[in-house]
mmCIF file of C-alpha atoms in Angstrom:
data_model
loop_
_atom_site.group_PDB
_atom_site.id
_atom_site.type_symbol
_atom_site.label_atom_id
_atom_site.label_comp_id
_atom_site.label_asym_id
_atom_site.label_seq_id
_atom_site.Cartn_x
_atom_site.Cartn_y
_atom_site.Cartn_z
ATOM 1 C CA UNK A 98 -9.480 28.577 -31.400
ATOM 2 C CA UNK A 99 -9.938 27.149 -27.934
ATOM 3 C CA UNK A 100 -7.394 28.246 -25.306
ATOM 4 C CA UNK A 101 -5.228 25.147 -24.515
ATOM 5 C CA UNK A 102 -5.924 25.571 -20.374
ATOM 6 C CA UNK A 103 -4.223 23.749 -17.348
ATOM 7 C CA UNK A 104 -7.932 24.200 -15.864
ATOM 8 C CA UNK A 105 -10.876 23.542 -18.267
ATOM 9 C CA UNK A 106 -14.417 22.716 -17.107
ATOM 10 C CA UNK A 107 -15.524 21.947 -20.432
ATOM 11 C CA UNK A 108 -13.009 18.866 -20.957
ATOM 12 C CA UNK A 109 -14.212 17.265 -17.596
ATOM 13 C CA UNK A 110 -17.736 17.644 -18.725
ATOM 14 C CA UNK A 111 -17.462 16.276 -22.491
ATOM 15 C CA UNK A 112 -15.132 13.656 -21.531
ATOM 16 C CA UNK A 113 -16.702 12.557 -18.022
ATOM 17 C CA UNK A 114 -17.147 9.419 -18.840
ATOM 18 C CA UNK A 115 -13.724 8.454 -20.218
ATOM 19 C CA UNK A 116 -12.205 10.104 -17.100
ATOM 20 C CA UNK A 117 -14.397 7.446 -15.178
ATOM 21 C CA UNK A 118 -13.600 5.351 -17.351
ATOM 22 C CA UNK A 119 -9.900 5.441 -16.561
ATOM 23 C CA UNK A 120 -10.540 6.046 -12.874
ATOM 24 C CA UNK A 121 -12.129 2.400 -12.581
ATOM 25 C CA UNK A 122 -8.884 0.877 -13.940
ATOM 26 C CA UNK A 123 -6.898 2.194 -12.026
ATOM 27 C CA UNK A 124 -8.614 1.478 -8.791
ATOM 28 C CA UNK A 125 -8.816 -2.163 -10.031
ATOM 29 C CA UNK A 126 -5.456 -2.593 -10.899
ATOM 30 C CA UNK A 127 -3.860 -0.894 -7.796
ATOM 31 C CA UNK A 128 -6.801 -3.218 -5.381
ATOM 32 C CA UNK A 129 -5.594 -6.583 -7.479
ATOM 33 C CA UNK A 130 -2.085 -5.946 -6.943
ATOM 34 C CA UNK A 131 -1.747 -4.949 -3.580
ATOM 35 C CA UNK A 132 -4.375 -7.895 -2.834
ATOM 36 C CA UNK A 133 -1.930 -10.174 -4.404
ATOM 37 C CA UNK A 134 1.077 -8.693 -3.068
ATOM 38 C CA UNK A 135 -0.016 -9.069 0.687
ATOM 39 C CA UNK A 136 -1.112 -13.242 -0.127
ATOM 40 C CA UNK A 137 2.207 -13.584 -1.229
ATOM 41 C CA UNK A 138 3.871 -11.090 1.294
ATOM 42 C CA UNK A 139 2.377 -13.134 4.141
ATOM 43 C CA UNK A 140 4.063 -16.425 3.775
ATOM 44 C CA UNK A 141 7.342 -15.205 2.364
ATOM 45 C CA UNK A 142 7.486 -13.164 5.762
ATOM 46 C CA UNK A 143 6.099 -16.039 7.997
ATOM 47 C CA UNK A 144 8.986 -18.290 6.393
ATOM 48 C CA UNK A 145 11.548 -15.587 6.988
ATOM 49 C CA UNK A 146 10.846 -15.164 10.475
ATOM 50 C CA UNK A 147 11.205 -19.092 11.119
ATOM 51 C CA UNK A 148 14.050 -19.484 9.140
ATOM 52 C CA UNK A 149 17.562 -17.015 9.939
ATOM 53 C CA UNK A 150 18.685 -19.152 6.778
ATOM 54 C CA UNK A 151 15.930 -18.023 4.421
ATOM 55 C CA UNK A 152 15.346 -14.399 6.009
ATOM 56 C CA UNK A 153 18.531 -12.889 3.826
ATOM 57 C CA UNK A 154 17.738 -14.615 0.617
ATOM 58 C CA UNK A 155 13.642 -13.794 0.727
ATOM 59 C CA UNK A 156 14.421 -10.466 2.221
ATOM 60 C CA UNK A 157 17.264 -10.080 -0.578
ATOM 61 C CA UNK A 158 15.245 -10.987 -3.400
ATOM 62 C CA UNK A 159 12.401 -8.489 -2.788
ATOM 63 C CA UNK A 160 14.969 -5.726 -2.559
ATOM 64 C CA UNK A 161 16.595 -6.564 -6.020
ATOM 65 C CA UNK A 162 12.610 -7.187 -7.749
ATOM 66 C CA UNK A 163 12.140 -3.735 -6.321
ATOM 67 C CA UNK A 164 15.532 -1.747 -8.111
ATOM 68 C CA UNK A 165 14.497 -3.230 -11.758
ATOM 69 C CA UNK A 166 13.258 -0.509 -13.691
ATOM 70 C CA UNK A 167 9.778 -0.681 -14.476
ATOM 71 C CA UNK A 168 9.785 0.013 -18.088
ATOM 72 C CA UNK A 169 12.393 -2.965 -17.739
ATOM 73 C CA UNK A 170 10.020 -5.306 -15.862
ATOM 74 C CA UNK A 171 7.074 -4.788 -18.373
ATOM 75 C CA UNK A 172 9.503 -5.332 -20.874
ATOM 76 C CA UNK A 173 10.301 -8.694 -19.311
ATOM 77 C CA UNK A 174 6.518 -9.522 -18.064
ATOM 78 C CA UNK A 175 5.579 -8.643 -21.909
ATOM 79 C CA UNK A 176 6.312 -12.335 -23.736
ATOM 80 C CA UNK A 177 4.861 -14.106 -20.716
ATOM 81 C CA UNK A 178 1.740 -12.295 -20.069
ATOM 82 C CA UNK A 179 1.437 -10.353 -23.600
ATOM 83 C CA UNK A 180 0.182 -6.842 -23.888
ATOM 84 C CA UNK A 181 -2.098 -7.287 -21.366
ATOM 85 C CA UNK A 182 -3.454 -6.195 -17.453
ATOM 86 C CA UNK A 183 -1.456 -8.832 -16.434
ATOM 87 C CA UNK A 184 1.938 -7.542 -16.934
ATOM 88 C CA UNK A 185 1.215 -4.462 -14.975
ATOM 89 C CA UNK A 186 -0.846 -6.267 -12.223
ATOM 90 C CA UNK A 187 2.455 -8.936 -11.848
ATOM 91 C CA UNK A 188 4.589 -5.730 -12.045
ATOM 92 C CA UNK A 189 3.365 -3.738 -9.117
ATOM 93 C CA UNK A 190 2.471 -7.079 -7.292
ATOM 94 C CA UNK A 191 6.541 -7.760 -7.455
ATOM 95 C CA UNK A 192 7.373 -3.574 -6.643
ATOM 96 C CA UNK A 193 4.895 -4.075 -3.272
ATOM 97 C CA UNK A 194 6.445 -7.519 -2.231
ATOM 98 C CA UNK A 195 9.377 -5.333 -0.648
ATOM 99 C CA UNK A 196 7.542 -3.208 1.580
ATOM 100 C CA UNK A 197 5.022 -6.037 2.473
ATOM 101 C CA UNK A 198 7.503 -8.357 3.693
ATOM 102 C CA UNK A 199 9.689 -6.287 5.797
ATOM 103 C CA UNK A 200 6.497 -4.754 7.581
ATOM 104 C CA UNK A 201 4.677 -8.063 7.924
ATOM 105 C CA UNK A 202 8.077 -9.347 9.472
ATOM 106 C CA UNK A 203 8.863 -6.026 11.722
ATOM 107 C CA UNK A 204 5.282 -6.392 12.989
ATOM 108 C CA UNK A 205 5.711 -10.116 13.996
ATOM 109 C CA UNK A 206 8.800 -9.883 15.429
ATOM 110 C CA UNK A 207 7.738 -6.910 17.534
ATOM 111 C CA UNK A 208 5.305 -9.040 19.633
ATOM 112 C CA UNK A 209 6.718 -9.180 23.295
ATOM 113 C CA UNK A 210 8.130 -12.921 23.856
ATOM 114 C CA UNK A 211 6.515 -13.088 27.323
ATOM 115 C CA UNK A 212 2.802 -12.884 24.937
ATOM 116 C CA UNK A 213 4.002 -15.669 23.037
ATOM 117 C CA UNK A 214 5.425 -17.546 26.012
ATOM 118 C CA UNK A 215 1.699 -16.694 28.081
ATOM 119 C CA UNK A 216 -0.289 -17.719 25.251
ATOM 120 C CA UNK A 217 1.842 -21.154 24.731
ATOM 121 C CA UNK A 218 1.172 -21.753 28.494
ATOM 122 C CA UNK A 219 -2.728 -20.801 28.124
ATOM 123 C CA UNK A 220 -2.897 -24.072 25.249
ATOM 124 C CA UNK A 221 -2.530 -21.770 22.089
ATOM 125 C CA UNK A 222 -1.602 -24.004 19.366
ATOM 126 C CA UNK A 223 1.115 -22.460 16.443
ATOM 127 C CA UNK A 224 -1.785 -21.311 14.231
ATOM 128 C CA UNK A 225 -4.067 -19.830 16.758
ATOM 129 C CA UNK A 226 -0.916 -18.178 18.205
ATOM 130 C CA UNK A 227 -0.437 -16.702 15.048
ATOM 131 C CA UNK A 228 -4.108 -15.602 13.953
ATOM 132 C CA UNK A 229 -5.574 -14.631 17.525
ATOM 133 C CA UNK A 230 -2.268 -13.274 19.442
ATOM 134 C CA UNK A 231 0.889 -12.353 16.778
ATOM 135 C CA UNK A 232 -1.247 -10.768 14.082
ATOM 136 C CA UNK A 233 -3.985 -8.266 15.954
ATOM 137 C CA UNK A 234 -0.602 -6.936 17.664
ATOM 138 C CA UNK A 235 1.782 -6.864 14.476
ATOM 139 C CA UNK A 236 -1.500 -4.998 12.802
ATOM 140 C CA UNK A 237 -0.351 -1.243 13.123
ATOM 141 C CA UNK A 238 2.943 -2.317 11.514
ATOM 142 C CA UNK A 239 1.017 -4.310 8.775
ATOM 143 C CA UNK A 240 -1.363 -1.787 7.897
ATOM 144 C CA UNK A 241 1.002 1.449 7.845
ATOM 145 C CA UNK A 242 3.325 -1.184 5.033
ATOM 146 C CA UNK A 243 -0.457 -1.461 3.191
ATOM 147 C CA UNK A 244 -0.761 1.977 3.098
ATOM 148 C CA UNK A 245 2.822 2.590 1.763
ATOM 149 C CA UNK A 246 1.963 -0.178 -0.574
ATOM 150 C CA UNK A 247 -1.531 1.130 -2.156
ATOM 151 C CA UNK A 248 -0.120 4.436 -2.313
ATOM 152 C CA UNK A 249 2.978 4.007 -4.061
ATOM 153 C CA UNK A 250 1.087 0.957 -6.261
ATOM 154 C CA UNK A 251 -1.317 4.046 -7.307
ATOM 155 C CA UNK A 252 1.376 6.516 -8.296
ATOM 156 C CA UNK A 253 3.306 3.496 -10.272
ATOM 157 C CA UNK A 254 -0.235 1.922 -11.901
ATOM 158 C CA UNK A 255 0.960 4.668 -14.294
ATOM 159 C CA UNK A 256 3.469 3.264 -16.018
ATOM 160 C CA UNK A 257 1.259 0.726 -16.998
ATOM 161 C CA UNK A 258 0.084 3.023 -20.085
ATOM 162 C CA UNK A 259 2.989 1.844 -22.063
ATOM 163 C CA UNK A 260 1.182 -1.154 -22.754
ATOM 164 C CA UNK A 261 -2.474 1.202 -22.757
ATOM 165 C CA UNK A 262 -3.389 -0.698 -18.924
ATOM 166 C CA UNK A 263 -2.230 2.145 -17.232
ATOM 167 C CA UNK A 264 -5.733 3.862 -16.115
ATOM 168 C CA UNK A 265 -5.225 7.589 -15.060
ATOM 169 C CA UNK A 266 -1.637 7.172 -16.775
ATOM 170 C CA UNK A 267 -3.394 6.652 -20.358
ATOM 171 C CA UNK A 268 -4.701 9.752 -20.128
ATOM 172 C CA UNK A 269 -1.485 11.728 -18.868
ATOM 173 C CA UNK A 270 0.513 9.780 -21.547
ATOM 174 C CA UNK A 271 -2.477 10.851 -24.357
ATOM 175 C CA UNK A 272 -2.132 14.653 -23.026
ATOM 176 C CA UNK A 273 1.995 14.359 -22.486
ATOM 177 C CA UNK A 274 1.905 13.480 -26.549
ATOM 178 C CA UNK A 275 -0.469 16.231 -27.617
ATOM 179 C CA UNK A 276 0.425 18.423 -24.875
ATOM 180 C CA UNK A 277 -3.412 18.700 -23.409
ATOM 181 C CA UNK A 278 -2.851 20.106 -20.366
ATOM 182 C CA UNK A 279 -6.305 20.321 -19.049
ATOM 183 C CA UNK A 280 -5.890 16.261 -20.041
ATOM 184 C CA UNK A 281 -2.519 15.913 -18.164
ATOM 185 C CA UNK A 282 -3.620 18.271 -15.024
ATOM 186 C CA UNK A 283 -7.367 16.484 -14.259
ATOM 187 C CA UNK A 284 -5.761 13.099 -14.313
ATOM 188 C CA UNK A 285 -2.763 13.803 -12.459
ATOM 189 C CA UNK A 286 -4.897 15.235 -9.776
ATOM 190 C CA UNK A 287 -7.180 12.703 -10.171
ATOM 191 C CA UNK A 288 -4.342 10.107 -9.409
ATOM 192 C CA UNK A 289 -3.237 12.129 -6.228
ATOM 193 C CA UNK A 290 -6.515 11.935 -4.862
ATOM 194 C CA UNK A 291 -6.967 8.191 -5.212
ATOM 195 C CA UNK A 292 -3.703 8.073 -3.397
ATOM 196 C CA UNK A 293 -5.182 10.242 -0.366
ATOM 197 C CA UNK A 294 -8.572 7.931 -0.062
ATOM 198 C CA UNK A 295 -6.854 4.675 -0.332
ATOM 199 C CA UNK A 296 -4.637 6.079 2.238
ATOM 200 C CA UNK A 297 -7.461 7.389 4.252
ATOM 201 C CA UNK A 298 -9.733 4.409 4.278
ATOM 202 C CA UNK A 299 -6.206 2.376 5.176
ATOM 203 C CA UNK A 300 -5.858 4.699 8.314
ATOM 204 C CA UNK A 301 -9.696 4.267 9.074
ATOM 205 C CA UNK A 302 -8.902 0.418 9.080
ATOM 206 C CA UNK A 303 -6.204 0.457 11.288
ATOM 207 C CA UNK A 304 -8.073 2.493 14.038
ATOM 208 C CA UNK A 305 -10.853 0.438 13.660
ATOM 209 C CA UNK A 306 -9.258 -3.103 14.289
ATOM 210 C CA UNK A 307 -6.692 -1.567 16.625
ATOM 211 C CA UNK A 308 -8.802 -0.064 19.282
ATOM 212 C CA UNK A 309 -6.706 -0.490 22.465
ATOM 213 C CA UNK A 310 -3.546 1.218 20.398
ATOM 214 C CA UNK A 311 -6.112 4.745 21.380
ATOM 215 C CA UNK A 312 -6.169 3.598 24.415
ATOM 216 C CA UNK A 313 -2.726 3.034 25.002
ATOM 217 C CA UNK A 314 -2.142 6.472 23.715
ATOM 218 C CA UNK A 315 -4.921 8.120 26.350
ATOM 219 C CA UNK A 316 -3.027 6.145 29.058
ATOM 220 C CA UNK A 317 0.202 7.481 27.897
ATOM 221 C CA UNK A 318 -0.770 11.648 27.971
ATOM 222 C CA UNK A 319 -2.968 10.587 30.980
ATOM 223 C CA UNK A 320 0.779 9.854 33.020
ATOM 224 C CA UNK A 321 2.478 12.455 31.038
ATOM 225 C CA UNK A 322 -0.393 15.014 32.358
ATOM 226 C CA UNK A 323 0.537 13.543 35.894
ATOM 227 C CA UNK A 324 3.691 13.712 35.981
ATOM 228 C CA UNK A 325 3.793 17.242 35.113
ATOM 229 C CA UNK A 326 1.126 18.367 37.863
ATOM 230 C CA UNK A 327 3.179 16.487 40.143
ATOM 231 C CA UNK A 328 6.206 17.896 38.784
ATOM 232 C CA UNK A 329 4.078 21.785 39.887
ATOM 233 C CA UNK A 330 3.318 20.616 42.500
ATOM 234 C CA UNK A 331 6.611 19.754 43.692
ATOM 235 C CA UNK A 332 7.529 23.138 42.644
#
């Protein structure tokens, strides 16, 4: 009788290829939805920042999309979509929409009017404005809501295994049943490091296409270093 393990090498090996398999899904699902949910994110947040009048209500709504249960949202999804990707993918795309907006808007309305008001002055039209002077500066905010986004899309992609589209979750749900714990341990780890790369590579982004925010940061310690020497000195 083989010993029913939390750790077993012999499970990864025999069933490599459905742990792939499931890994693939997962990444595709969490990628489609949080793809989605920043398209729509972006112009719900554009029209909230124009508009005090629609800011509550699309603000509002994201909130309440994000307190319905999920097994109560699939549930929902189920007789539009069927049993089918789609329900989970419109599921987490609706659970992200929250976070997206509300960092998308922070972002934007973080950038200094005096920018605006100098970039107006230089001949920047409304949608250069917005493409070439409002969004490189909202980025950090932007990105660190994508990275809450992928990484709480790739814990909830999960839940998707009630209807068998949950990737990684199939197999926790297959080893929860039979209790496999070597099957419930290697996917749930699995999962956790999917969350850490996504995260990672999000990071990478942001430093990459946010190079004077190191900058800003070296000027910063730069003064802070100063100031203490003179600070000594004065001692």
């Amino acid at each position: 009788m083989t010993a029913n393990d939390w750790i077993c090498g012999e499970y990864v090996r025999t069933r490599s290829q459905e742990l792939v398999d499931a890994t693939l899904q997962h990444i595709g699902i969490t990628a489609v939805s949080v793809l989605i949910g920043l398209l729509i994110a972006f112009p719900l947040a554009l029209i909230a920042r124009r508009s005090r009048g629609a800011a509550g209500p699309v603000l509002g709504l994201t909130t309440v999309l994000y307190t319905v249960p999920s097994l109560a949202m699939f549930a929902l999804l189920t007789p539009v979509f069927g049993v089918s990707a789609a329900v989970v993918v419109t599921g987490l795309v609706l659970y992200s929409l929250t976070i997206l907006v509300r960092n998308i808007l922070a972002g934007l309305q973080a950038v200094p009017a005096e920018v605006r008001e100098a970039a107006r002055g230089m001949g920047y039209g409304p949608a250069r404005l917005l493409f070439e002077v409002e969004l490189p500066l909202a980025l950090p905010a932007l990105v660190a809501g994508l990275r809450i986004a992928t990484v709480s899309t790739v814990a909830m992609t999960t839940i998707g295994s009630v209807v068998g589209y949950g990737g990684l979750g199939n197999l926790i749900s297959s080893g929860m049943e039979g209790f496999f714990k070597a099957e419930v341990l290697t996917a749930s780890v699995l999962c956790v490091l999917l969350a850490l790369v996504a995260d990672g590579l999000l990071m990478g982004l942001q430093r990459l296409l946010t190079p004077w925010t190191r900058a800003q940061k070296r000027a910063r310690a730069g003064a802070r270093r100063g100031a203490r020497a003179v600070k000594v000195g004065a001692e």
